[in-house]
Short mmCIF file of C-alpha atoms in Angstrom, two decimals:
data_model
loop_
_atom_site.label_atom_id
_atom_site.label_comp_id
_atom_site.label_asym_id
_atom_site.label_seq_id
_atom_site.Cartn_x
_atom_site.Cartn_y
_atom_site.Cartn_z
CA UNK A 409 -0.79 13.17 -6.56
CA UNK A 410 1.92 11.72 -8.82
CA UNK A 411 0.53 8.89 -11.63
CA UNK A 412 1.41 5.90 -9.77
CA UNK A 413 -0.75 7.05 -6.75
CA UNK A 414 -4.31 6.51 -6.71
CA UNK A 415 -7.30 7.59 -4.26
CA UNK A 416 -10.30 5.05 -2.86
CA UNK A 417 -13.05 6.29 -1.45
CA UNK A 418 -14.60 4.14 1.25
CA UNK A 419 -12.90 1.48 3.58
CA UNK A 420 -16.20 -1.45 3.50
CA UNK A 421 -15.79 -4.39 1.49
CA UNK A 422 -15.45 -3.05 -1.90
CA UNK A 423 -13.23 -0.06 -0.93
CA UNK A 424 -10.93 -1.98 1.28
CA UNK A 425 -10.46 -4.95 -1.63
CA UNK A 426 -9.66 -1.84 -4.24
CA UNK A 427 -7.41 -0.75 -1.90
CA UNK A 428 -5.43 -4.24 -1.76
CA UNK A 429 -5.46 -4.69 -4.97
CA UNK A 430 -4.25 -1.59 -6.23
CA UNK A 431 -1.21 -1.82 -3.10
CA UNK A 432 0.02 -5.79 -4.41
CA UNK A 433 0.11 -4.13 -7.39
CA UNK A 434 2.72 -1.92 -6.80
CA UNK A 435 0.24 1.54 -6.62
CA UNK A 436 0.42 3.77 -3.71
CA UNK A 437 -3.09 4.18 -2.29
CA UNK A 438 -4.86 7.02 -0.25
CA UNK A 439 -7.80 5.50 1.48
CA UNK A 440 -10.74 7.62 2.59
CA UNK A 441 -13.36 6.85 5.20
CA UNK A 442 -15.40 9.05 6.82
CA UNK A 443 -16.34 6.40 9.77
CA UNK A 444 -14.14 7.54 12.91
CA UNK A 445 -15.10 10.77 12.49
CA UNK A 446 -18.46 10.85 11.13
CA UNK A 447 -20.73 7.52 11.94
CA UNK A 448 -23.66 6.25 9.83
CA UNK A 449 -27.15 5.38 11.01
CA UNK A 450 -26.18 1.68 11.07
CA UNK A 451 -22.36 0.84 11.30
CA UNK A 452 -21.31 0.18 15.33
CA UNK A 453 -17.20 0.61 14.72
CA UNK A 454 -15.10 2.36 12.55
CA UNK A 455 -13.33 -1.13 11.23
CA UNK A 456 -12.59 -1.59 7.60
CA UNK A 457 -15.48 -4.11 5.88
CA UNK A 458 -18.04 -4.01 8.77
CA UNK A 459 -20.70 -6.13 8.76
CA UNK A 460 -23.96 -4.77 9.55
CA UNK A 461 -26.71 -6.84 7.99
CA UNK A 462 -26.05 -10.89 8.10
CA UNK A 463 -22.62 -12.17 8.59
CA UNK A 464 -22.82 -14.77 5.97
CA UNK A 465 -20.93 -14.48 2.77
CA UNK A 466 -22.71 -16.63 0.40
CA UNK A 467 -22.34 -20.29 -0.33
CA UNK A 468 -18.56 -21.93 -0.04
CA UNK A 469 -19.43 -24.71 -2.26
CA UNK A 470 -18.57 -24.67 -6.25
CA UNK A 471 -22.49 -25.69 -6.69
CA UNK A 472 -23.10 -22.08 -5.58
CA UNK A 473 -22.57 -19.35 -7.76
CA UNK A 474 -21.28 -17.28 -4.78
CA UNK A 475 -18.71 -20.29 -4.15
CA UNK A 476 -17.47 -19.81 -7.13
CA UNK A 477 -16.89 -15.63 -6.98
CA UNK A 478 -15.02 -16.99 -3.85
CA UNK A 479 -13.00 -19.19 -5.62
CA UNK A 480 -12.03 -16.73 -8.90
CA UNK A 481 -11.29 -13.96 -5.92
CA UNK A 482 -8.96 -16.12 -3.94
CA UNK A 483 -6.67 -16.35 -7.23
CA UNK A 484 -6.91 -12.52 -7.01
CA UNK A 485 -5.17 -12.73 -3.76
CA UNK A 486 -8.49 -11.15 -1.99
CA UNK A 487 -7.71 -10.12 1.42
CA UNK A 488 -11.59 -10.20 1.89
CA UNK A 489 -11.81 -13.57 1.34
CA UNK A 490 -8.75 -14.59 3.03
CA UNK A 491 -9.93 -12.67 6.12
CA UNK A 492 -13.42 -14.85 5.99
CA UNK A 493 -11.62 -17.70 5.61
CA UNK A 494 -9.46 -17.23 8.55
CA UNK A 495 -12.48 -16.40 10.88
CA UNK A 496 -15.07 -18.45 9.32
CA UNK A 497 -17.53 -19.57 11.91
CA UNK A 498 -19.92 -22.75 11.23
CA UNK A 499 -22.87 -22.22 8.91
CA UNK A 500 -22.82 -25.59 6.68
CA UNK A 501 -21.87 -25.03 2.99
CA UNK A 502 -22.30 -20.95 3.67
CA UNK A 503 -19.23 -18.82 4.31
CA UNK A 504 -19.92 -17.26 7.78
CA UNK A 505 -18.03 -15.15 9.80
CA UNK A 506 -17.22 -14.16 13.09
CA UNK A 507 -17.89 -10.17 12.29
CA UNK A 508 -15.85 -8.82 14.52
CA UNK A 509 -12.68 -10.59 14.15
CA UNK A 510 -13.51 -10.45 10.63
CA UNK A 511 -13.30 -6.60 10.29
CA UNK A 512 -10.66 -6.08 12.79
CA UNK A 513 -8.90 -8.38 10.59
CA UNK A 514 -9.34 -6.90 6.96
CA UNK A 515 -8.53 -3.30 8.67
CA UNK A 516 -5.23 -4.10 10.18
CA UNK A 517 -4.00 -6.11 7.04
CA UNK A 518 -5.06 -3.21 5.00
CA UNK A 519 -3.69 -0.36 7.32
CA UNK A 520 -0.37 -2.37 7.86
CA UNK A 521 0.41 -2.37 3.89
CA UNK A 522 3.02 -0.11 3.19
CA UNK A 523 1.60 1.66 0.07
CA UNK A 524 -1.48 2.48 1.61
CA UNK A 525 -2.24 5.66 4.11
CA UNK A 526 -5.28 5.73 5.47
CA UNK A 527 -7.21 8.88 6.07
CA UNK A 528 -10.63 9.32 8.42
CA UNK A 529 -12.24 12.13 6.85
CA UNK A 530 -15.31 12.78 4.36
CA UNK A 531 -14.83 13.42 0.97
CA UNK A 532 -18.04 15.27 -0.56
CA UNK A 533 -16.38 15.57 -4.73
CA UNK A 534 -14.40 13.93 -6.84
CA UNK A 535 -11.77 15.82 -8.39
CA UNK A 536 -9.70 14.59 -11.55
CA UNK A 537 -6.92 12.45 -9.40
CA UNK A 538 -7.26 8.63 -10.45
CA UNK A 539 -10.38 7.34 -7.58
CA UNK A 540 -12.48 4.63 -7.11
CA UNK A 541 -15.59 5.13 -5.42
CA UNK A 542 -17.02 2.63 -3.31
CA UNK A 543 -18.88 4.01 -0.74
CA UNK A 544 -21.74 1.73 -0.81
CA UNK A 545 -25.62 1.89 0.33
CA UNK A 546 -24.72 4.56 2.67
CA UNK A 547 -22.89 6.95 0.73
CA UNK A 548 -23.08 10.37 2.31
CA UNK A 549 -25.61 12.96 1.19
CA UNK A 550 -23.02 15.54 -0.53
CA UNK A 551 -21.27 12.69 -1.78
CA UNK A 552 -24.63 11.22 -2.78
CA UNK A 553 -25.72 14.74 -4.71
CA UNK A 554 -22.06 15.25 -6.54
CA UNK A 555 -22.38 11.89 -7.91
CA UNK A 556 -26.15 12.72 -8.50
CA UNK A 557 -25.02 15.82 -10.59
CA UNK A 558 -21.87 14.03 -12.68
CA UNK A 559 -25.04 11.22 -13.31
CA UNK A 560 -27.41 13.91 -14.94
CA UNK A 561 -30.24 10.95 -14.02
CA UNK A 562 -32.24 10.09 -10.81
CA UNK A 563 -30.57 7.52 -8.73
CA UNK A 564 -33.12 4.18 -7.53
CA UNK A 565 -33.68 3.47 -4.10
CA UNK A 566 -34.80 0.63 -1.85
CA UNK A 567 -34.15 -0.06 1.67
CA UNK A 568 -32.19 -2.71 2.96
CA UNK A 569 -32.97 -4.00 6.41
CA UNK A 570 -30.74 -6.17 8.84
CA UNK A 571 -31.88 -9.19 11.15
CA UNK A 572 -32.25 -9.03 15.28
CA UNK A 573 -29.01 -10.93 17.00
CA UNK A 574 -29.58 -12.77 20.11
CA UNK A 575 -27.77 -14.22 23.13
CA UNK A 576 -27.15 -18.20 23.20
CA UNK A 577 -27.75 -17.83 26.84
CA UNK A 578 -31.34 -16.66 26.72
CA UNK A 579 -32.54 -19.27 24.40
CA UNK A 580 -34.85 -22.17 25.47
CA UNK A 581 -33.08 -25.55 25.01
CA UNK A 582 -35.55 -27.47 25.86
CA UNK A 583 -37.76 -26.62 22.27
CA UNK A 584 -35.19 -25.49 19.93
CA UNK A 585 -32.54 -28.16 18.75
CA UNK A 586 -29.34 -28.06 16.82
CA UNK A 587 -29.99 -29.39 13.21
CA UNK A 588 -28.74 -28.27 9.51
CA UNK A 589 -31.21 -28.44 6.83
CA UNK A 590 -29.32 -30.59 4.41
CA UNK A 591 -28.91 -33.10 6.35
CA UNK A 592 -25.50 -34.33 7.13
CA UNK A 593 -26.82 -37.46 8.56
CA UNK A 594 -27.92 -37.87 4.61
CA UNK A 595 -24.68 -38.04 3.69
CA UNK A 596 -23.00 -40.67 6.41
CA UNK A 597 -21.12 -37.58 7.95
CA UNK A 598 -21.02 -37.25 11.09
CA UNK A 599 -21.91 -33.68 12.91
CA UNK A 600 -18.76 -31.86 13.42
CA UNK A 601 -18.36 -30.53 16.94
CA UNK A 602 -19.03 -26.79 17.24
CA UNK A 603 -17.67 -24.46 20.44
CA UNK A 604 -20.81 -25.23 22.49
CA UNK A 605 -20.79 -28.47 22.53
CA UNK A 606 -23.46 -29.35 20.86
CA UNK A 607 -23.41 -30.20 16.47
CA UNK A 608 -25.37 -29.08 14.09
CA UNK A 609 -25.13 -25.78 12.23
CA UNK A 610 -27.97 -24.25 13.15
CA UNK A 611 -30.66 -23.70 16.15
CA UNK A 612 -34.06 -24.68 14.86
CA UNK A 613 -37.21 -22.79 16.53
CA UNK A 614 -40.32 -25.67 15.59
CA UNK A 615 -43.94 -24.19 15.25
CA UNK A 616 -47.09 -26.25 14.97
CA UNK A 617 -49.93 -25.26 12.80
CA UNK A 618 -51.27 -22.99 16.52
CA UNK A 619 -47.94 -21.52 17.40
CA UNK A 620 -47.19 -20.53 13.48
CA UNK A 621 -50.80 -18.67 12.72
CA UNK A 622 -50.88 -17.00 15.77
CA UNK A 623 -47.44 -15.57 15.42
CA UNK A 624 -48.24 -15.06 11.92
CA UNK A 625 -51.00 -12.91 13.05
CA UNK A 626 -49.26 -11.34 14.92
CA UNK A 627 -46.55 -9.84 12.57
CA UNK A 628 -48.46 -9.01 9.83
CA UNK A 629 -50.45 -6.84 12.51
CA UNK A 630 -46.81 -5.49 13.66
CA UNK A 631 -46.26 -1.35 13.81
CA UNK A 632 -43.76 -0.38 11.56
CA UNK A 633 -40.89 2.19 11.99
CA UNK A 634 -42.32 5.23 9.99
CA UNK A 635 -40.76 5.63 6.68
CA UNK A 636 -40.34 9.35 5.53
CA UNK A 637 -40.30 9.10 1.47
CA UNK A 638 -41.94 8.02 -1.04
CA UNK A 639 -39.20 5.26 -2.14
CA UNK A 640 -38.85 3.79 1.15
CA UNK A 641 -41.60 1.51 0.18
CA UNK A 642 -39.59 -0.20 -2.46
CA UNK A 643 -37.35 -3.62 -1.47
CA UNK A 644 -35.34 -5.13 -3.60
CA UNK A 645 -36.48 -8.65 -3.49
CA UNK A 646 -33.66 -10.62 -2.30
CA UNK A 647 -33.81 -8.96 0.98
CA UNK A 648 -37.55 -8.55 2.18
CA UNK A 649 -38.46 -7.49 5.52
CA UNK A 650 -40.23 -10.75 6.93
CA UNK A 651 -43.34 -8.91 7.79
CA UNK A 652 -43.62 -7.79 3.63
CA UNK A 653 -43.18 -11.27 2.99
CA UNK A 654 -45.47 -12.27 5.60
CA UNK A 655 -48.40 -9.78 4.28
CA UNK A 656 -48.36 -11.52 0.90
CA UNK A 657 -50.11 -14.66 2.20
CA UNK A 658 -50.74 -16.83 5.28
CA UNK A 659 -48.27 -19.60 3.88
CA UNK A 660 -45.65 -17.61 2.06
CA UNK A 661 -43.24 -17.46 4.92
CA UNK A 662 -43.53 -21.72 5.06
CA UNK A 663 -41.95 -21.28 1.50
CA UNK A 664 -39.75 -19.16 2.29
CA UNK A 665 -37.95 -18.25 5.47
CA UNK A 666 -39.19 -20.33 7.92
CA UNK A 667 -39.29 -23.31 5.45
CA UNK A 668 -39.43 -26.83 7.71
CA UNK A 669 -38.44 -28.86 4.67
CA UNK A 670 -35.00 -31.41 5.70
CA UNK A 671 -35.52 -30.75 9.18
CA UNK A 672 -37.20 -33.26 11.74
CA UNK A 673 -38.40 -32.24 15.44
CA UNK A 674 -36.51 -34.79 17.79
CA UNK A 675 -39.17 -33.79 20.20
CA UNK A 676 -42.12 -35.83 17.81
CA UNK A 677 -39.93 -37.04 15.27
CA UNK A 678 -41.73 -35.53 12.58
CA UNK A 679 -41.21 -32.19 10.51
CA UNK A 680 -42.54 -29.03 12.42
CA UNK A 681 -45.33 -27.08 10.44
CA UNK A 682 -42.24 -24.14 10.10
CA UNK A 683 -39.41 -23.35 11.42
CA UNK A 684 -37.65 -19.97 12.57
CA UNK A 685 -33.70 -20.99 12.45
CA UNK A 686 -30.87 -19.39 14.16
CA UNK A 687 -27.08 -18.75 12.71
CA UNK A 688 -23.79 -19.03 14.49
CA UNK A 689 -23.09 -14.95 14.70
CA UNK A 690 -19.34 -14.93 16.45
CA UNK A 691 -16.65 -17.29 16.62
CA UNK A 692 -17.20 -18.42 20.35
CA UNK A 693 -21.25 -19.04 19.91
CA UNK A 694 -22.56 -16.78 22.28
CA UNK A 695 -24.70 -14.97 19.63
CA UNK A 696 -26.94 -15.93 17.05
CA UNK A 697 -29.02 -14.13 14.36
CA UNK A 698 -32.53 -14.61 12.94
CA UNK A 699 -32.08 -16.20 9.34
CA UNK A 700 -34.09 -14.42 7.26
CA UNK A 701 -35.85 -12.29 9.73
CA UNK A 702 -34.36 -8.64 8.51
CA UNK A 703 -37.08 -6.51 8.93
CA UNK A 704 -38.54 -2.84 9.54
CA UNK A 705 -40.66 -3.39 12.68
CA UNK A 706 -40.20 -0.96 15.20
CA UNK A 707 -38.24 -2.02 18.51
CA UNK A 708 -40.80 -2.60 20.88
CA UNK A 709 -42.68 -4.63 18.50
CA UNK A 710 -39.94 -6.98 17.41
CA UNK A 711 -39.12 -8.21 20.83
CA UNK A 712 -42.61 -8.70 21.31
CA UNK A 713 -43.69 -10.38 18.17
CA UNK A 714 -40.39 -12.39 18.39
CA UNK A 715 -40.64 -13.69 21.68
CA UNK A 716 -43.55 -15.44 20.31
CA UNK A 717 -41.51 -17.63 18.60
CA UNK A 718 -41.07 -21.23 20.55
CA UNK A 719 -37.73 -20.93 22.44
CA UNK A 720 -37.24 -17.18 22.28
CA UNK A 721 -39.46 -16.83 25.19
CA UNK A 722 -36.94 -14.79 27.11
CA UNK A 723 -34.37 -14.33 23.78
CA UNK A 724 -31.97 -11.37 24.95
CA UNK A 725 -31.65 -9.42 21.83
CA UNK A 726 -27.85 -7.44 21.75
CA UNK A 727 -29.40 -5.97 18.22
CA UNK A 728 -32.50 -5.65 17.07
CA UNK A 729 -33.49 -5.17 13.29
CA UNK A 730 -33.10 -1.65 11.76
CA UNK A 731 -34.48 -0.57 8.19
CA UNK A 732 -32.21 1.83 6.06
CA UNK A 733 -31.54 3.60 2.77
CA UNK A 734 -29.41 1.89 0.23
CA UNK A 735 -28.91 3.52 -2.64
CA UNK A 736 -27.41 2.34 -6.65
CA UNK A 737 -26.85 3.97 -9.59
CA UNK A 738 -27.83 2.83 -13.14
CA UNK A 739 -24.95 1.14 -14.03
CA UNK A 740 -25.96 -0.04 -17.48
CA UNK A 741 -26.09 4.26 -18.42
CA UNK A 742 -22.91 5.09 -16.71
CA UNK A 743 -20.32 2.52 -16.81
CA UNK A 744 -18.48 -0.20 -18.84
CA UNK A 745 -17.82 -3.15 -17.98
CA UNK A 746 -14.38 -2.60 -16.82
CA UNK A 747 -15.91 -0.22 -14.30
CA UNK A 748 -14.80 2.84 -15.58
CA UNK A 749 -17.35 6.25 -15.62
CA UNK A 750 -18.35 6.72 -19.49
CA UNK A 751 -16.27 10.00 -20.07
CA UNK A 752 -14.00 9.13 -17.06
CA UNK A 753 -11.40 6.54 -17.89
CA UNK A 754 -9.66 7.42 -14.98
CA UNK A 755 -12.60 7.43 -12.63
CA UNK A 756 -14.30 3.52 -11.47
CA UNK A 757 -17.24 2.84 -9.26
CA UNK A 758 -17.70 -0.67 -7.34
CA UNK A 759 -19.11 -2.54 -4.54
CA UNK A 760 -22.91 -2.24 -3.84
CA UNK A 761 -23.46 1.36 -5.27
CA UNK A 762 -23.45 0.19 -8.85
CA UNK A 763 -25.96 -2.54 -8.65
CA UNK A 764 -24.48 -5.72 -7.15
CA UNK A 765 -26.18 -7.64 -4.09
CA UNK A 766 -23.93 -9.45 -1.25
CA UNK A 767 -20.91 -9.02 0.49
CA UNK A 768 -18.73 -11.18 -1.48
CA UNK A 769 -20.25 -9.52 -5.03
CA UNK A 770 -19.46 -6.04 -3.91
CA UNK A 771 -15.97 -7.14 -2.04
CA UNK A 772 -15.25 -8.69 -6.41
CA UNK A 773 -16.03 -5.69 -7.89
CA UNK A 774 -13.85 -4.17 -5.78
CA UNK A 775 -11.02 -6.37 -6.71
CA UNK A 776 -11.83 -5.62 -9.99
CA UNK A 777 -11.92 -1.98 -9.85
CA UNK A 778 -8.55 -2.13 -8.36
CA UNK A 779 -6.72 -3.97 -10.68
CA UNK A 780 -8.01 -2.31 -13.60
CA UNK A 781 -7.27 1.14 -12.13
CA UNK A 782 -3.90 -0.06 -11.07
CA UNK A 783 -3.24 -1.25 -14.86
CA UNK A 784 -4.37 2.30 -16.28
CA UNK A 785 -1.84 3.92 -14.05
CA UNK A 786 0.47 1.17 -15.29
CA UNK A 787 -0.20 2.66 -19.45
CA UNK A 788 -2.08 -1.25 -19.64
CA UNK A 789 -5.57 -1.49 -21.09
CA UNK A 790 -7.92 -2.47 -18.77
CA UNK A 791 -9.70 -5.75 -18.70
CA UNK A 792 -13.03 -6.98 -19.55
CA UNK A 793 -13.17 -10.13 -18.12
CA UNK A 794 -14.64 -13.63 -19.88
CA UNK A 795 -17.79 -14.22 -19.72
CA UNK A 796 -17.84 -17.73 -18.96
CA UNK A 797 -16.59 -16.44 -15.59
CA UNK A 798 -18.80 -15.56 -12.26
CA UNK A 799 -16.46 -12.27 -11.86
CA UNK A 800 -16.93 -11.48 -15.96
CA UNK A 801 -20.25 -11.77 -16.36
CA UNK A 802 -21.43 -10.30 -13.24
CA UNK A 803 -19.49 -6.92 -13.99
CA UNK A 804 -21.12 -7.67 -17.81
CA UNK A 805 -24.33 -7.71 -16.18
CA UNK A 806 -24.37 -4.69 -14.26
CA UNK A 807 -22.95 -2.90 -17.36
CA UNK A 808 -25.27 -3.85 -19.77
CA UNK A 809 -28.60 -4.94 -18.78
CA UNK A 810 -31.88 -3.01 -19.68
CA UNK A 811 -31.71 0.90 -18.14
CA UNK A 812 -34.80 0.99 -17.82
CA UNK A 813 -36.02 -2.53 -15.77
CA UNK A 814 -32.22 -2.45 -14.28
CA UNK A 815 -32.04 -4.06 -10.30
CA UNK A 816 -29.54 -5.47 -8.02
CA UNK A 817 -28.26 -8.29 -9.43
CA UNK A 818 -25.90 -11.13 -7.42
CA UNK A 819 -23.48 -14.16 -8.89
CA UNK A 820 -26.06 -16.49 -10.08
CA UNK A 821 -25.81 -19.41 -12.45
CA UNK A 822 -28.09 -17.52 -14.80
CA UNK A 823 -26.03 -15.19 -16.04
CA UNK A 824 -22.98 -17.43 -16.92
CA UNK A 825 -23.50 -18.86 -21.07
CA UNK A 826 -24.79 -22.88 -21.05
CA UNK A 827 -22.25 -25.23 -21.43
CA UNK A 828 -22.20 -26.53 -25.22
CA UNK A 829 -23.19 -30.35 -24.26
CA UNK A 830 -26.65 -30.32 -21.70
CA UNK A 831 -26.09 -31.94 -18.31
CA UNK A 832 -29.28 -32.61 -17.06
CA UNK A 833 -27.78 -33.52 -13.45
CA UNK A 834 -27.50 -29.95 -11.80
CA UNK A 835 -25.12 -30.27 -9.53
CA UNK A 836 -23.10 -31.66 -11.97
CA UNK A 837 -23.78 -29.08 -14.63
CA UNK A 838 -22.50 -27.04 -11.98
CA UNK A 839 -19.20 -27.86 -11.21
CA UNK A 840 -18.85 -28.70 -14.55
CA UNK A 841 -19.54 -24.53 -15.17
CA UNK A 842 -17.00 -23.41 -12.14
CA UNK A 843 -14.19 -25.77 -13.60
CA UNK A 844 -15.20 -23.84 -17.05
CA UNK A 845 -14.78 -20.61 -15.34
CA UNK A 846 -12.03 -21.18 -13.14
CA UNK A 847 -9.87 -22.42 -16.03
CA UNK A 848 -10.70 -19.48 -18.20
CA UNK A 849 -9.69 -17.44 -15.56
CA UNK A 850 -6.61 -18.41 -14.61
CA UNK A 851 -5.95 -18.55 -18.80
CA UNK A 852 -7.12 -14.74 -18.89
CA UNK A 853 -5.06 -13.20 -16.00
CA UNK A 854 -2.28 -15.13 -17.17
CA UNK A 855 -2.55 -13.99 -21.07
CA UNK A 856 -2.79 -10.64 -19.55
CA UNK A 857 0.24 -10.36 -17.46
CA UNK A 858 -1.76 -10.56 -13.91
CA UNK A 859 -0.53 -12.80 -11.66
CA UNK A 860 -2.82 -15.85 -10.84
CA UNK A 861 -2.83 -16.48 -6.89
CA UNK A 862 -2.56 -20.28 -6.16
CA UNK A 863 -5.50 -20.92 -3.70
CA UNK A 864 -4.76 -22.62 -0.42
CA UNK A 865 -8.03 -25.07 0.94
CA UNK A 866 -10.45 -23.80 -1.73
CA UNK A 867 -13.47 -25.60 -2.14
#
């Protein structure tokens, strides 16, 4: 490969961002994936950026932390972003997509560019050719053991596990009803028409006190699908199977997933004792998926334990929850903030592998893998990005929290520094943050030579 040509490993979100990034930026890419010629356990298409877990991207809103990754990506010119954007589907202040068009869309933007050629075949090593890895939670196992080797240290593991999707068709209308849990009604606003007919952003599944203890019962009894090692036991908390979170407590679900709080039962016109919801899964609203409800229950048993639910009687599921292996390195012990392999300027890692959770987090760190890569190839230092900003300090995070205690970590408002006068008004402290870090930004691409893409109907 000549210097101005670079190789990415992996066409999901991360990979497929890199990719982009590097191409806008004048560097011929070679893209690898292995899917379309070897499958994984969990992906259904060989499309760029599949979606195999929720299709939600995070909050839109510049009160969410994720809203604001959004935002500081769209001035990168993200093609992930714009291709959410393009086939968002409703799902209140969340980014949701229509997976499908979604992927189909990221693969043929990225397929059509001219600088990059695509090529559907495994790579098992990395050689010394300028690469970015991003191969995520399902890397392959020789892939998996080179990077194991270059690592000298143990990876972590914890399983990831996706929610059941059902047909519109097959639910009950008579007991569920079409409501989102902040309340637009709140806000004088009235429902915005969605392509059944019906508003609201969500399908709400009521229980009373009965119907939630005995389905309750019922799942923490549940047979699981049989785990073969000795890490599978470990979750990473964000993303608990519901029957885990279920087994800590009668209640904890009622606090957590199937939370009844801003919702009211037009049936009695009160608030239901909990309440399993349902999310918009495809752009035309024939399916829906289980908010909250990834878990590791074997087949039989979710359809079973599920159809226990009020309204899901006779729920068709066209997928039903699968458990699976994702695995991360210890970022803080291998990389730098910019990305780059300690030892291996020439060598960056990004998406989900090194330690970020969410689609839009890994998608970020993709963009920022390629730019930086594309600026070494260019004889330009790479960047460490402000902290002040969502992008900055997560890729700060990852690089330099505690080895030992390190976990998956997603944009929070946490990790950004306090503002120097105290807001006590949170939403305002908020946006008062993302217009800190959006300026900053735009002030550090800029004093850097990158070009600052002007956002079209940001939030």
């Amino acid at each position: 490969m000549s210097e101005n040509r670079a190789r990415v490993i992996g066409a999901g979100l991360a990979g497929s961002e890199a990719a982009w990034q590097l191409a806008r930026r004048g560097i011929a890419v070679d893209l690898y994936e292995m899917r379309g010629v070897r499958p994984t356990k969990v992906h259904h298409t060989a499309d760029f950026a599949e979606l195999v877990c929720s299709n939600s991207l995070g909050s839109r809103e510049l009160t969410g932390a994720s809203g604001l990754l959004k935002d500081e990506m769209r001035r990168l010119g993200s093609v992930i972003i714009e291709a959410a954007d393009a086939h968002a589907v409703p799902a209140g202040g969340a980014l949701a997509v229509d997976r499908e068009g979604f992927a189909r869309a990221v693969t043929e933007r990225v397929s059509a560019h001219p600088l990059i050629t695509v090529h559907r075949e495994e790579i098992t090593a990395i050689d010394d050719t300028p690469t970015i890895v991003a191969t995520g939670p399902l890397t392959s196992d020789a892939l998996s053991a080179h990077l194991q080797s270059m690592a000298g240290r143990d990876y972590l593991f914890f399983f990831d596990a996706a929610a059941p999707i059902l047909t519109h068709e097959s639910l009950d209308l008579t007991k569920v009803f079409r409501a989102g849990r902040q309340g637009l009604a709140k806000k004088g606003q009235a429902p915005e028409p969605r392509p059944d007919g019906e508003s609201g952003d969500y399908y709400n599944c009521p229980m009373n006190k009965a119907e939630y203890e005995a389905f309750w019962e019922a799942l923490v009894a549940g047979e699981n699908a049989t785990l073969h090692n000795k890490e599978d036991a470990v979750f990473f908390e964000s993303c608990l199977p519901v029957e885990v979170i279920a087994r800590r407590g009668i209640d904890t679900l009622r606090f957590g997933p199937m939370k009844p709080i801003g919702l009211i039962d037009p049936r009695t016109g009160r608030r239901p004792w909990a309440v399993v919801q349902l999310r918009q899964d495809n752009a035309v609203a024939t399916l829906y998926n289980m908010v909250g409800f990834q878990t590791q229950l074997k087949w039989g048993e979710q359809t079973r334990i599920f159809r226990l639910i009020p309204g899901l009687e006779n729920a068709e599921f066209v997928r039903l929850g699968v458990m699976h292996r994702n695995t991360y390195l210890n970022s803080p012990h291998l990389l730098h903030p910019t990305l780059q392999w300690k030892g291996r300027p020439n060598l960056l890692l990004a998406g989900q592998m090194i330690g970020v959770e969410g689609y839009s987090d890994s998608a970020a760190m993709g963009a920022l893998a390629g730019m930086n890569l594309a600026r070494l190839l260019k004889g330009q230092a790479p960047l460490e990005l402000p902290r002040d900003t969502m992008l900055g300090a997560l890729s700060h995070y990852i690089a330099e929290a505690s080895e030992k205690h390190f976990q998956p970590m997603n944009a929070n408002w946490g990790i950004l520094p306090p503002l120097e006068t105290l807001i006590k008004d949170k939403k305002e402290r908020r946006l008062q943050m993302a217009a800190r870090a959006l300026a900053s930004f735009e002030r550090f691409l800029q004093a850097n030579g990158e070009a600052v893409t002007v956002p079209v109907g940001t939030t």
